Short mmCIF file of C-alpha atoms and ligand atoms in Angstrom, two decimals:
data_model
loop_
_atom_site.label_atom_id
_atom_site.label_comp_id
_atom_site.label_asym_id
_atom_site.label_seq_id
_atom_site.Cartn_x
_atom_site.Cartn_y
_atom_site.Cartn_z
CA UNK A 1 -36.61 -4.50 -1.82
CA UNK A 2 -35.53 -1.12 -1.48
CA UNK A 3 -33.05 0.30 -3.66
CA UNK A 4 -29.41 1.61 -2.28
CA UNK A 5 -27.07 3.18 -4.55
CA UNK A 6 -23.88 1.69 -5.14
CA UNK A 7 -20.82 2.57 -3.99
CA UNK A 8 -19.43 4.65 -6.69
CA UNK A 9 -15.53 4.61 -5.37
CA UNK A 10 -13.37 6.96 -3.39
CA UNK A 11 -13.92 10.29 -5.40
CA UNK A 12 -17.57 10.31 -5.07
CA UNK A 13 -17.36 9.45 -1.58
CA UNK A 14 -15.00 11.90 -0.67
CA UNK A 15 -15.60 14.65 -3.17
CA UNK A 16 -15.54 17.75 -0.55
CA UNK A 17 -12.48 16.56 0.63
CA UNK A 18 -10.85 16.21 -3.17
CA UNK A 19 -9.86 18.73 -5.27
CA UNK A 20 -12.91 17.83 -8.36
CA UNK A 21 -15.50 20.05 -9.24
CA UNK A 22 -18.57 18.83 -11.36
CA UNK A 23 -16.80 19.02 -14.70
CA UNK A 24 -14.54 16.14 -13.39
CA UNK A 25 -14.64 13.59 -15.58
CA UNK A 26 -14.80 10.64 -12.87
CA UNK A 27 -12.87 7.72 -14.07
CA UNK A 28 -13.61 4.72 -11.37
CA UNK A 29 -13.52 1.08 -11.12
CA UNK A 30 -15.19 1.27 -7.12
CA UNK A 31 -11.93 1.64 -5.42
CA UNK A 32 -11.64 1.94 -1.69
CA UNK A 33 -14.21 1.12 0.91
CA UNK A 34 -11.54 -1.78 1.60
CA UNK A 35 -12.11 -4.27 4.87
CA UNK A 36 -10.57 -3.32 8.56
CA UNK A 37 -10.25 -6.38 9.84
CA UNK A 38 -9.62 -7.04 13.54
CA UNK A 39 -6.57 -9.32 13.68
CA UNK A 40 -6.70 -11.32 16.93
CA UNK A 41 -4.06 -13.44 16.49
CA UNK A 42 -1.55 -10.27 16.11
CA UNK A 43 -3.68 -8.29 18.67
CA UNK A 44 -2.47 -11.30 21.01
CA UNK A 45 1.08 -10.56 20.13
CA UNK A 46 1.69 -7.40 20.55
CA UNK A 47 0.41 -7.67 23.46
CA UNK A 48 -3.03 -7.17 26.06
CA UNK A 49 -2.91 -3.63 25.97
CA UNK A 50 -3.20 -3.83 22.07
CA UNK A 51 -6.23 -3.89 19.58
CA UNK A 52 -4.71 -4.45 16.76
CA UNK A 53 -6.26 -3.96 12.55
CA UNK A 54 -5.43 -4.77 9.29
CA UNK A 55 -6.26 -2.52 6.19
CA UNK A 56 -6.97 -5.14 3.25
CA UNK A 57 -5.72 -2.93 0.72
CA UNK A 58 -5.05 -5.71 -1.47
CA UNK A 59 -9.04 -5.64 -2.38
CA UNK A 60 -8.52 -3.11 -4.34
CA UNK A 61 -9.83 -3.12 -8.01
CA UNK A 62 -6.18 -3.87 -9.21
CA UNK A 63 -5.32 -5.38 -5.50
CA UNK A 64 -3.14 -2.70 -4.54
CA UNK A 65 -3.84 0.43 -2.54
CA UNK A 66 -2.71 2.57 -5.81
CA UNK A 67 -6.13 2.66 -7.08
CA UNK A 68 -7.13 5.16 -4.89
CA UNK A 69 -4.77 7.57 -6.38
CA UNK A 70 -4.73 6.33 -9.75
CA UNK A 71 -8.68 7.43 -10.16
CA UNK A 72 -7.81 10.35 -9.56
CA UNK A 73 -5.19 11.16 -11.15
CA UNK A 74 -6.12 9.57 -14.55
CA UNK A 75 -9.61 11.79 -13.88
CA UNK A 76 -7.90 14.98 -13.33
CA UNK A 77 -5.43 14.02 -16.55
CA UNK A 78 -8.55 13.24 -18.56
CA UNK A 79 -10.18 16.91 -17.59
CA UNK A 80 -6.95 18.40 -18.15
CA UNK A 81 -7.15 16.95 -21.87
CA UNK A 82 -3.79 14.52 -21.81
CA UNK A 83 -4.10 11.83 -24.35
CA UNK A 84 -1.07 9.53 -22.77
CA UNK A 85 0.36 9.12 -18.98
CA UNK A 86 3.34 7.36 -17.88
CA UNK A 87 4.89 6.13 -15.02
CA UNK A 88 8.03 3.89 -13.56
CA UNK A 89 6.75 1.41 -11.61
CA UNK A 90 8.03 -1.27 -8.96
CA UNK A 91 4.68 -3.25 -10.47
CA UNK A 92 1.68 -1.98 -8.73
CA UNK A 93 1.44 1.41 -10.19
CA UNK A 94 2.28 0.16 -13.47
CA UNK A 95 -0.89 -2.42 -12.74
CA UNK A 96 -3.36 0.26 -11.67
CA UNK A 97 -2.22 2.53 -14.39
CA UNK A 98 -2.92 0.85 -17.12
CA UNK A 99 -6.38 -0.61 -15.63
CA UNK A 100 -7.35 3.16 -14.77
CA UNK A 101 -5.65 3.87 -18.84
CA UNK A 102 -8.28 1.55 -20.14
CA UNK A 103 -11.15 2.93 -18.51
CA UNK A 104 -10.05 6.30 -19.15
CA UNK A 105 -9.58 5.92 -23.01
CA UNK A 106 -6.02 7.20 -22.74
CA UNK A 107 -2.80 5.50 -23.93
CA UNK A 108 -0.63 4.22 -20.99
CA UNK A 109 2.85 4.04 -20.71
CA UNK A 110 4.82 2.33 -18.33
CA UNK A 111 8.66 1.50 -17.47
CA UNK A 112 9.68 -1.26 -15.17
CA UNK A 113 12.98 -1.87 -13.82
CA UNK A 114 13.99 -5.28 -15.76
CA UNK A 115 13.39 -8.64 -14.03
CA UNK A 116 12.30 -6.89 -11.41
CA UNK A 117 8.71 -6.83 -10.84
CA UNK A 118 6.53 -9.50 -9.32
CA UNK A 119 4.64 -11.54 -12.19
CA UNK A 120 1.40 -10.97 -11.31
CA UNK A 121 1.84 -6.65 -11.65
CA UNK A 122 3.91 -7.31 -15.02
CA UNK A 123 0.68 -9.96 -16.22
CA UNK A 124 -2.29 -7.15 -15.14
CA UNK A 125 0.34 -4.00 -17.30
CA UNK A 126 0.44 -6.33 -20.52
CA UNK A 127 -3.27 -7.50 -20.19
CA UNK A 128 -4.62 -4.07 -19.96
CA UNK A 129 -2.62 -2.81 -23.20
CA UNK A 130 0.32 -0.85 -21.65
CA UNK A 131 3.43 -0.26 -23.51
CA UNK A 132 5.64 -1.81 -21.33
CA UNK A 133 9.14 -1.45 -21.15
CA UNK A 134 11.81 -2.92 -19.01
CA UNK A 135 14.39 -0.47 -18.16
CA UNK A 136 17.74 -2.29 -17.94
CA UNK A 137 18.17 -0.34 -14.24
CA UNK A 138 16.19 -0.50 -10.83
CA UNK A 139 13.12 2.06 -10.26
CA UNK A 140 15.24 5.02 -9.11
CA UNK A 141 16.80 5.17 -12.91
CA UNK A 142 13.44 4.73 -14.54
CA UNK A 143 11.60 7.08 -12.18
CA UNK A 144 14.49 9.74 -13.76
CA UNK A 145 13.97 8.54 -16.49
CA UNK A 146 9.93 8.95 -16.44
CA UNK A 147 10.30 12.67 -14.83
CA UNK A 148 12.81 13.79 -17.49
CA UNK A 149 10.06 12.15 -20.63
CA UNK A 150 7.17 13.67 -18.89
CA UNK A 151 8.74 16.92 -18.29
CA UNK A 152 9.43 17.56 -21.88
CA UNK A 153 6.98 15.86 -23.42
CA UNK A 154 2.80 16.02 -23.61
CA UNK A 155 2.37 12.88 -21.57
CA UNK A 156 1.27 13.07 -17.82
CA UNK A 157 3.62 11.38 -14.91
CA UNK A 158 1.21 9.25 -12.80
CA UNK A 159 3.75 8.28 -10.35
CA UNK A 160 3.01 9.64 -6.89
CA UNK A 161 4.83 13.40 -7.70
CA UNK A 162 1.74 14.06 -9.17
CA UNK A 163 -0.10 15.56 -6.28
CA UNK A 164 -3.56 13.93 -7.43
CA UNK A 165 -2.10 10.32 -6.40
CA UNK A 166 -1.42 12.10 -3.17
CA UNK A 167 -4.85 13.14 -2.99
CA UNK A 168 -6.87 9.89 -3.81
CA UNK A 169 -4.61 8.32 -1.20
CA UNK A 170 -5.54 10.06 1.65
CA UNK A 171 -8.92 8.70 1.35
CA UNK A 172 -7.68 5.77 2.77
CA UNK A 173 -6.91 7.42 6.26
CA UNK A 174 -10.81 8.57 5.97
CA UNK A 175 -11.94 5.21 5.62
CA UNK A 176 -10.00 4.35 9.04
CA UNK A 177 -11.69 7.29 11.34
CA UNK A 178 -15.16 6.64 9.59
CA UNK A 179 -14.73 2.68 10.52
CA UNK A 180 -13.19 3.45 14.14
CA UNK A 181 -15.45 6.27 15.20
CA UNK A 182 -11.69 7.97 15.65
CA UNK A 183 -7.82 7.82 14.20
CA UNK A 184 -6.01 4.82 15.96
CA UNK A 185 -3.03 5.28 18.05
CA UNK A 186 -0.52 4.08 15.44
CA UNK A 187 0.00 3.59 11.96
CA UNK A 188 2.10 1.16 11.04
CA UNK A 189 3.35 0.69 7.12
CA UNK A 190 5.62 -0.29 4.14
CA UNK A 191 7.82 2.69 2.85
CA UNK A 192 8.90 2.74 -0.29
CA UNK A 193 8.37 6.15 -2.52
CA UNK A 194 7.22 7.46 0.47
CA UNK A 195 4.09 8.75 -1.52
CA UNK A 196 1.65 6.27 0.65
CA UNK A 197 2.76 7.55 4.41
CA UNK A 198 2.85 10.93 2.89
CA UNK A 199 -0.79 10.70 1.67
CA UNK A 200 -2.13 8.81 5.05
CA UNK A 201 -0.67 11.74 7.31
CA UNK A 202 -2.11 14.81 5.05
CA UNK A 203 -5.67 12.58 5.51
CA UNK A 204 -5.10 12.52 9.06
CA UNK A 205 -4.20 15.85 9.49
CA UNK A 206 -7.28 17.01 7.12
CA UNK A 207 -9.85 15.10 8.97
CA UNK A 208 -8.52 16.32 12.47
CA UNK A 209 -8.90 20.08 10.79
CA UNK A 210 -12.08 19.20 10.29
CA UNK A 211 -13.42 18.22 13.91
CA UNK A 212 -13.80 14.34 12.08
CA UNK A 213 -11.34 13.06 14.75
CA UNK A 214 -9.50 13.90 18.11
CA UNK A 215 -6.37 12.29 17.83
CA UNK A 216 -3.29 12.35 15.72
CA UNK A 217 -1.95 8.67 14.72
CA UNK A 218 1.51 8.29 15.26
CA UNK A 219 2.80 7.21 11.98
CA UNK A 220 5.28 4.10 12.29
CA UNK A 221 6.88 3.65 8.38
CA UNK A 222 9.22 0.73 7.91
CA UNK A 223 11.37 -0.23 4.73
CA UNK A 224 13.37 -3.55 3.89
CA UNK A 225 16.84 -3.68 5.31
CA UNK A 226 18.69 -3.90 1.99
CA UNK A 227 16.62 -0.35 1.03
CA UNK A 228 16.23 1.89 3.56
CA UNK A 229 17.21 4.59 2.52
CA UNK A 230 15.34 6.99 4.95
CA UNK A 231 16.39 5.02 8.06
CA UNK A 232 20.24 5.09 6.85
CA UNK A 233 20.27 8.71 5.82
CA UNK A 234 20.87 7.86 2.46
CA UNK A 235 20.09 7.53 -0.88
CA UNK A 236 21.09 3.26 -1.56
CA UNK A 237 22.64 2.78 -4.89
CA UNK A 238 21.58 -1.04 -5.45
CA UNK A 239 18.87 -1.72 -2.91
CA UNK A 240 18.10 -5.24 -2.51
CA UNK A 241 14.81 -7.05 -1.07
CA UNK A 242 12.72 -9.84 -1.84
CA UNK A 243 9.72 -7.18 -1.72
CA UNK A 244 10.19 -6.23 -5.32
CA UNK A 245 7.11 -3.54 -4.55
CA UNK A 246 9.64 -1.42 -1.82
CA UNK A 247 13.20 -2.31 -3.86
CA UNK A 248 13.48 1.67 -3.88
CA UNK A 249 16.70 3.46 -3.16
CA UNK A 250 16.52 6.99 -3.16
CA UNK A 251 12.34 7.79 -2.62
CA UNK A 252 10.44 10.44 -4.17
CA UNK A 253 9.00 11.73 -1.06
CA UNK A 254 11.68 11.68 1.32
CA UNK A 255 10.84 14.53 2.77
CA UNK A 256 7.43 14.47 3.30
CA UNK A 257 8.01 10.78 5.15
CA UNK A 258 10.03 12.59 7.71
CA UNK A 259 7.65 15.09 8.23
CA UNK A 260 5.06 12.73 8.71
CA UNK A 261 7.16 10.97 11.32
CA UNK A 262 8.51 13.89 13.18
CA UNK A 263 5.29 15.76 13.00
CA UNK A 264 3.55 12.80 14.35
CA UNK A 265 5.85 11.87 16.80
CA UNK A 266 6.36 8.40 15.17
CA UNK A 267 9.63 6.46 13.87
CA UNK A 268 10.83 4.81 9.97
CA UNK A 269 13.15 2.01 10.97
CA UNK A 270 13.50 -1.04 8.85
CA UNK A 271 12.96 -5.25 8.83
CA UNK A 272 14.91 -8.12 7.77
CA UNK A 273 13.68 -10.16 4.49
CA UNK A 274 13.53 -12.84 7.22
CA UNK A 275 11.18 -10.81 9.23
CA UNK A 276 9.08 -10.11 6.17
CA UNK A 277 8.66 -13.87 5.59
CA UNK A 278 8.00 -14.64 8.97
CA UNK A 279 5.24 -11.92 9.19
CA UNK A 280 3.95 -12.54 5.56
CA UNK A 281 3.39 -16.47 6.21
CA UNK A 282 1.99 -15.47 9.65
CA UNK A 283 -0.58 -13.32 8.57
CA UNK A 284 -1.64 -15.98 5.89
CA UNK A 285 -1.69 -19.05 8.38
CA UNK A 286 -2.75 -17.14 11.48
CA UNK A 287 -4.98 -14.22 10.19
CA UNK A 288 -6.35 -16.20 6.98
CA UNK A 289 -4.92 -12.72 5.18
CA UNK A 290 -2.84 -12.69 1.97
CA UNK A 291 -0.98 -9.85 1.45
CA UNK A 292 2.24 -9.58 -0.47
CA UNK A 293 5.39 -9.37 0.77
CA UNK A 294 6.08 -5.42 1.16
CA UNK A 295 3.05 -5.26 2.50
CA UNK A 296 3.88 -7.71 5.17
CA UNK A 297 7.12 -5.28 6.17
CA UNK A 298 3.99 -3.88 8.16
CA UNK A 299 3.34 -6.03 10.31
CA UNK A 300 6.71 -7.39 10.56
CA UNK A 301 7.31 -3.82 11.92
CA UNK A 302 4.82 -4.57 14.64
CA UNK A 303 5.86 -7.30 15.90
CA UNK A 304 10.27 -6.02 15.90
CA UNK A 305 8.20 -2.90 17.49
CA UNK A 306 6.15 -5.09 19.68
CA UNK A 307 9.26 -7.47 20.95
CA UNK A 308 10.91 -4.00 21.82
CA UNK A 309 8.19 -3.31 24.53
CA UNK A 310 7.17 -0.08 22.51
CA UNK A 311 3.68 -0.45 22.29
CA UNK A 312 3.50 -1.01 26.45
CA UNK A 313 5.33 2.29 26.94
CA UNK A 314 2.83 3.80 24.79
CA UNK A 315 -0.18 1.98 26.51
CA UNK A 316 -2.77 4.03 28.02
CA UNK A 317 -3.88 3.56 31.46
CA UNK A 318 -7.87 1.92 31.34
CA UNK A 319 -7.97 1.97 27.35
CA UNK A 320 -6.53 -0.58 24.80
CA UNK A 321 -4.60 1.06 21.98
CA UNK A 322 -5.68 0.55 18.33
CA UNK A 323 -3.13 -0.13 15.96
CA UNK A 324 -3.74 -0.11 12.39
CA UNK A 325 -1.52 -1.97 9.74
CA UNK A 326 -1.66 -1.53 6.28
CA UNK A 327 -1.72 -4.50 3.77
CA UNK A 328 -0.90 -2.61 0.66
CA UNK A 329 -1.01 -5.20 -2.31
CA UNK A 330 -2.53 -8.85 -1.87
CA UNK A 331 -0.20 -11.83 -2.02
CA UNK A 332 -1.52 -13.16 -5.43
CA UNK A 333 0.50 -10.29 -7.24
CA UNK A 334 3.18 -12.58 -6.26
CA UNK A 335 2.24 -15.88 -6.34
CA UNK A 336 6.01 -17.15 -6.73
CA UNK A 337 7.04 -15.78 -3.47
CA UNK A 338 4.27 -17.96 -1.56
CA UNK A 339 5.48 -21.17 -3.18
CA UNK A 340 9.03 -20.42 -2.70
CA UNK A 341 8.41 -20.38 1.12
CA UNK A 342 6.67 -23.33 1.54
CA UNK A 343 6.47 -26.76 1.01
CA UNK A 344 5.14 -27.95 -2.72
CA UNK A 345 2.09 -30.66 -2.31
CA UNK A 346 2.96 -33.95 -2.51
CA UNK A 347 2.04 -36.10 -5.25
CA UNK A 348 -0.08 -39.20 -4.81
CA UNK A 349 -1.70 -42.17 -6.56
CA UNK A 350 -5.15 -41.21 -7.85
CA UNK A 351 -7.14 -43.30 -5.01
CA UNK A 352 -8.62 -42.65 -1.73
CA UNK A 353 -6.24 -44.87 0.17
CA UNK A 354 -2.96 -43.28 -1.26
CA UNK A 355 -4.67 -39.59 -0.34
CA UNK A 356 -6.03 -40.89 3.07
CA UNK A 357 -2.36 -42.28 4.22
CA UNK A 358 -0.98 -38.92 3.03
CA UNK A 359 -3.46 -37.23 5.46
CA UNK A 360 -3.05 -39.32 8.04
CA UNK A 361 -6.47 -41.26 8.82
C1 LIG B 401 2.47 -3.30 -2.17
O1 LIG B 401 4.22 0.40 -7.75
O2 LIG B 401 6.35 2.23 -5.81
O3 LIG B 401 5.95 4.28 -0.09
O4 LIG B 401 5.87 1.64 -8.36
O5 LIG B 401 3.44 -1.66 -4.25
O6 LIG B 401 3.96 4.97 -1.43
O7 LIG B 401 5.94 3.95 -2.56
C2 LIG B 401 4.90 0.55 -5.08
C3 LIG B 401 5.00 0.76 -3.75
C4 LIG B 401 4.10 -0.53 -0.41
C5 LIG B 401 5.29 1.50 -1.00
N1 LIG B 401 3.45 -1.66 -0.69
O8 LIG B 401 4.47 2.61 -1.10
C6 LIG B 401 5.17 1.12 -7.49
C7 LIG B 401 5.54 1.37 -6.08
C8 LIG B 401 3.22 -2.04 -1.95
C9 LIG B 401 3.68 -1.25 -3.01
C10 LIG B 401 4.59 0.27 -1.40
C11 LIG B 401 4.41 -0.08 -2.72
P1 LIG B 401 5.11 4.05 -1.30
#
């Protein structure tokens, strides 16, 4: 059999488009080269003209699209010589982090706003030998908290401010032209930091620049209804949503989310917690696809987008329009939320009669 080398992650396969150099030090657990999976069920919905995809980001090495920045921004901190990072984290940094820590021989530090993370993100942080520690606040306060410590201190922030995370993200934008021959027509997402739709439009841009691709996505962000800051104009003091992962009141990179929208002609608006649901238990009964909730504010964007009529304003005349959705995290980082929302099994006698009534044959 012939040999084929094996993928080696996002920095090796897009080193010319990264800032490394061979002294890099590259810290990698195979990130990236995640599944775009054509979703006929939603591609139904949203309507005829519509081809709609699903980025399963959730197959990530710590099942969350933050490994792709996390490799390299621990290898950048490990050639810069940094013995300790540290981040706040709404769980899924805080998860990749520490993985990326472990790897990378460096000590990780992370703070989470108390009670607040999803128990799955909190179980990978403690595993992987994290100093954990709960900030009695939300994220906002121990983001502050994380700049001010990391600022003043020899420890290096690996929340997305540091540009690297930017960086490593992008890749994922890549991964969509090189799978689609092109960039899709839309975008659609989960905003929380903003870091992710910041990092998806600098990749788009990049690979335009390039001649990779001959369109521009337009970039359609979307944030719960209890914290959206961005589409109320606002930082929100106490933001509130079952999607633990997007509970974020005042983001990082506001700015940079507008200019992604503006620049690309798209929109931020926001969903219900009802919508989320709706979306997150369709895309796990109709698409076989497990994401968790924030990630699910994606396609529950679609669809409130979909109802509107948007996409059929948008549609081309002879050619469908590709839509791409990102699944950010997969549902097992919150396992409690899926059994929440539906029905526990029911409990029968131990014999093949009892489980044969309770199926019906
Ligand atoms: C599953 O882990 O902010 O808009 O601290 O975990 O780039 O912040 C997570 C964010 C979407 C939002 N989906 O991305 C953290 C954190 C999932 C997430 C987002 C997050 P950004």
């Amino acid at each position: 059999m012939k040999h084929r080398q094996q993928y080696q992650g996002v920095i090796d396969r897009y080193a010319a488009y990264l800032p490394v150099s061979n002294k890099t030090p590259i810290v990698t657990l195979q990130e990236g080269n995640t599944p775009l999976l054509r979703a006929d069920f939603l591609s139904r919905l949203a309507g005829t003209h519509c081809e709609v995809y699903l980025k399963y980001e959730g197959l990530n090495p710590t099942g969350s699209f933050k490994d792709r920045g996390m490799t390299l921004a621990i290898s950048k901190a490990k050639e810069e010589g940094a013995k300790a990072v540290m981040c706040a984290s709404t769980g899924n940094t805080s998860a990749s982090a520490a993985a990326y820590s472990v790897k990378a021989g460096l000590k990780c530090i992370v703070l989470i706003p108390k009670g607040a993370i999803a128990l799955g993100k909190l179980s990978q942080a403690l595993i992987h030998g994290a100093v954990v520690l709960a900030v009695d606040g939300n994220f906002d306060d121990a983001l502050s908290r994380a700049r001010e410590i990391t600022d003043t201190h020899p420890i290096t922030l690996v929340n997305s401010l540091n540009p690297y995370r930017i960086e490593g993200q992008k890749t994922a934008s890549f991964e969509i032209c090189d799978c689609l021959g092109d960039a899709p027509d839309f975008q659609v997402m989960p905003v929380g930091n903003a870091g992710n739709i910041t990092a998806y439009w600098k990749g788009y841009k990049e690979y335009a620049r390039q001649g990779k691709t001959s369109v521009l996505p337009k970039m359609l962000g979307f944030q719960a209804e209890g914290a959206a800051p961005i589409v109320k104009g606002r930082p929100v003091k106490d933001p509130q949503t079952i999607a633990t992962a997007i509970r974020i009141g005042n983001p990082a990179s506001w700015k940079q989310a507008e200019a992604a929208r503006d620049e690309s002609g798209g929109l931020i608006d926001m969903v219900s917690d009802s919508q989320i649901i709706e979306a997150y238990k369709l895309l796990a009964q109709k698409e076989g696809v497990f994401a968790e909730p924030a990630s699910a504010a994606s396609v529950a964007g679609l669809l409130k987008l979909a109802k509107k009529g948007y996409f059929k304003k948008q549609a081309k005349k002879a050619k469908k329009i590709k839509i791409v959705c990102i699944l950010t995290g997969h549902g097992l980082k919150d396992p409690d939320r899926a059994i929440k929302c539906i029905e526990e099994p029911k409990v029968v006698k131990p014999n093949s009669k009892a489980i044969l009534g309770a199926i019906g044959y």
